mmCIF file of C-alpha atoms in Angstrom:
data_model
loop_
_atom_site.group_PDB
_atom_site.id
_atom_site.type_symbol
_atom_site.label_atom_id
_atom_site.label_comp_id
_atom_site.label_asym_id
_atom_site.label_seq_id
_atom_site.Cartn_x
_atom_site.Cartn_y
_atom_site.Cartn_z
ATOM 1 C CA UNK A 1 0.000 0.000 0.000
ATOM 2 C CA UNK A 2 0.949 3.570 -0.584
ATOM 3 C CA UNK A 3 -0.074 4.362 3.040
ATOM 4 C CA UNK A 4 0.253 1.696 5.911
ATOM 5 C CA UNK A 5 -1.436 1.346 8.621
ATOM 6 C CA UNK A 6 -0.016 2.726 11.130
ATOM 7 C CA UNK A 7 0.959 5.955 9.482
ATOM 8 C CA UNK A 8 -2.323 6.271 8.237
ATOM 9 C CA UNK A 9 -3.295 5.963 12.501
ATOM 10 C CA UNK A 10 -0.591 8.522 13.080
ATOM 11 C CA UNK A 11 -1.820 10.902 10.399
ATOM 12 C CA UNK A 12 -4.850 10.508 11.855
ATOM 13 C CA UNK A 13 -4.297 11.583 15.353
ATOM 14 C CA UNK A 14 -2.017 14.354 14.689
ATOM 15 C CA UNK A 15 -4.590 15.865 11.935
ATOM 16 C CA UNK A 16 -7.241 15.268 14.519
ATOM 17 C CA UNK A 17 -5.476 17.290 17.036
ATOM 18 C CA UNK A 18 -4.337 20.309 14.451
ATOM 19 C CA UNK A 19 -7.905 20.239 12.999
ATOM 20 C CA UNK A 20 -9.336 21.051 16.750
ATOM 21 C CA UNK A 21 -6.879 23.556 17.798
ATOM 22 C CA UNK A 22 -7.320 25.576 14.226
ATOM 23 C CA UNK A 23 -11.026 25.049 14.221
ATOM 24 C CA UNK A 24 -10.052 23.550 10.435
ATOM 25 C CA UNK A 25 -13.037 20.996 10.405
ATOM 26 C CA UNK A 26 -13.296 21.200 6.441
ATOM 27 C CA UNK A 27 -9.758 20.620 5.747
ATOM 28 C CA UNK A 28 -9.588 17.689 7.856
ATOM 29 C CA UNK A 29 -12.615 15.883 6.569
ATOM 30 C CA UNK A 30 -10.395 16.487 2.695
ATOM 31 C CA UNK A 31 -7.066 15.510 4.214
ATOM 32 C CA UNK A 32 -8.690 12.223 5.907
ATOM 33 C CA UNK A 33 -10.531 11.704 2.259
ATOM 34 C CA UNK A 34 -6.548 11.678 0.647
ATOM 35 C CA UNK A 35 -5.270 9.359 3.375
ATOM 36 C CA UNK A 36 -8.002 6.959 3.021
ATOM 37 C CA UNK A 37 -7.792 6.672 -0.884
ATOM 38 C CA UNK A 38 -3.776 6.094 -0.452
ATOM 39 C CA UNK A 39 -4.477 3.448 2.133
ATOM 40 C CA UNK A 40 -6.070 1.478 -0.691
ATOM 41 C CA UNK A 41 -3.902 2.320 -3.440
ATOM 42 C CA UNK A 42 -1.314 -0.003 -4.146
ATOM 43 C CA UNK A 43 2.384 1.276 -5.196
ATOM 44 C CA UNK A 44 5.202 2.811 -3.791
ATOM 45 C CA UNK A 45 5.107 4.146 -0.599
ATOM 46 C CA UNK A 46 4.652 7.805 0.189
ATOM 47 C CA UNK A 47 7.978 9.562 1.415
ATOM 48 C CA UNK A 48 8.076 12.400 3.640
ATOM 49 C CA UNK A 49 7.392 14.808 0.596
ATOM 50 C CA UNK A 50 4.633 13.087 -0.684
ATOM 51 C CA UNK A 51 3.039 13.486 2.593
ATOM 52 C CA UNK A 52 3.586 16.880 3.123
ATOM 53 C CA UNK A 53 2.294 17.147 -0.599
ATOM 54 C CA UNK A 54 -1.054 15.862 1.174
ATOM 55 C CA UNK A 55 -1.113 17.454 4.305
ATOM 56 C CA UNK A 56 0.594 21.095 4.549
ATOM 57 C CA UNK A 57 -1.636 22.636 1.598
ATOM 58 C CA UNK A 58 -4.770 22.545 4.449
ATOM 59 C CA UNK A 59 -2.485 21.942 7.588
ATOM 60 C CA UNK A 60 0.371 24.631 6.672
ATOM 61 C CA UNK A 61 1.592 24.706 10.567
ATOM 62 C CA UNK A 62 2.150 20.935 10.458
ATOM 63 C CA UNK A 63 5.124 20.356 11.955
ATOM 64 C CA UNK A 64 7.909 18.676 10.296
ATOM 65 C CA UNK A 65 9.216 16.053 12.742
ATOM 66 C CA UNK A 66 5.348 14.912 12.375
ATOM 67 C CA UNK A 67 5.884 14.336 8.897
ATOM 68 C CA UNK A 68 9.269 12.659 9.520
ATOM 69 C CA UNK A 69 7.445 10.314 11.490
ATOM 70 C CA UNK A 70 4.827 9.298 9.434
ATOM 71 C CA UNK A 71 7.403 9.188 6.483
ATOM 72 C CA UNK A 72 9.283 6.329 8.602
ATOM 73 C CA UNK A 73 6.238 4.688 10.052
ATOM 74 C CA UNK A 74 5.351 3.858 6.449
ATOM 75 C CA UNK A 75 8.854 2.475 5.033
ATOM 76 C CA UNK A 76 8.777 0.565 8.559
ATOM 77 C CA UNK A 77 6.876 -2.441 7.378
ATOM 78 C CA UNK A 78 8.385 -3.177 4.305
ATOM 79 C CA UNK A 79 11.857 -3.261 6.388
ATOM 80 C CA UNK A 80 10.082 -6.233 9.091
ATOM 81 C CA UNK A 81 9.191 -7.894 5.937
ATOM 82 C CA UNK A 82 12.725 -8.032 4.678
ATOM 83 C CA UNK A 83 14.047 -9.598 8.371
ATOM 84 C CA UNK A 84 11.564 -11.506 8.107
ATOM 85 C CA UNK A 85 12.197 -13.090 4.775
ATOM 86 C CA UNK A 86 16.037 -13.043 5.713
ATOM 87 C CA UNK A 87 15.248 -15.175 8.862
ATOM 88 C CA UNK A 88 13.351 -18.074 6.976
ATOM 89 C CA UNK A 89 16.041 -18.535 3.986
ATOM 90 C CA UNK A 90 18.980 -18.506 6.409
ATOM 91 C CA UNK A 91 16.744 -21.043 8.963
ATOM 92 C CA UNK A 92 16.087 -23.129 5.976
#
């Protein structure tokens, strides 16, 4: 997926918490709308700049560690997957 799980949760909480401090209701109803559709695309997954591609044209004050985060969050997975793989050959 484009967007995992977990950065998608991330995403989430931290555009949750912008949205109710701005009083930005409208842009975070659009910017949930994005993250949901790249949940369910397939593809490469997003980098830090494709996030902020998503995010900072309705959330300009989001901060950039935040995006950092969600950046690694979504590369995480495919990493575990790797080890994983890794461990079974070399067990076999």
């Amino acid at each position: 997926m484009r967007l995992n799980a977990k950065a998608k949760s991330f995403l989430t909480k931290e555009i949750n918490r912008e949205a109710e401090s701005l009083g930005f209701e409208v842009q975070k109803d659009i910017v949930l709308k994005r993250l949901n559709q790249l949940a369910q695309e397939r593809g490469k997954p997003l980098g830090k700049e494709d996030l902020a591609g998503q995010v900072t044209d309705m959330f300009p004050t989001m901060a950039d560690q935040t995006l950092t985060k969600a950046a690694k969050l979504n590369t995480a997975q495919q990493w575990r997957l790797w080890l994983t793989a890794g461990g079974v050959v070399g067990a076999g």
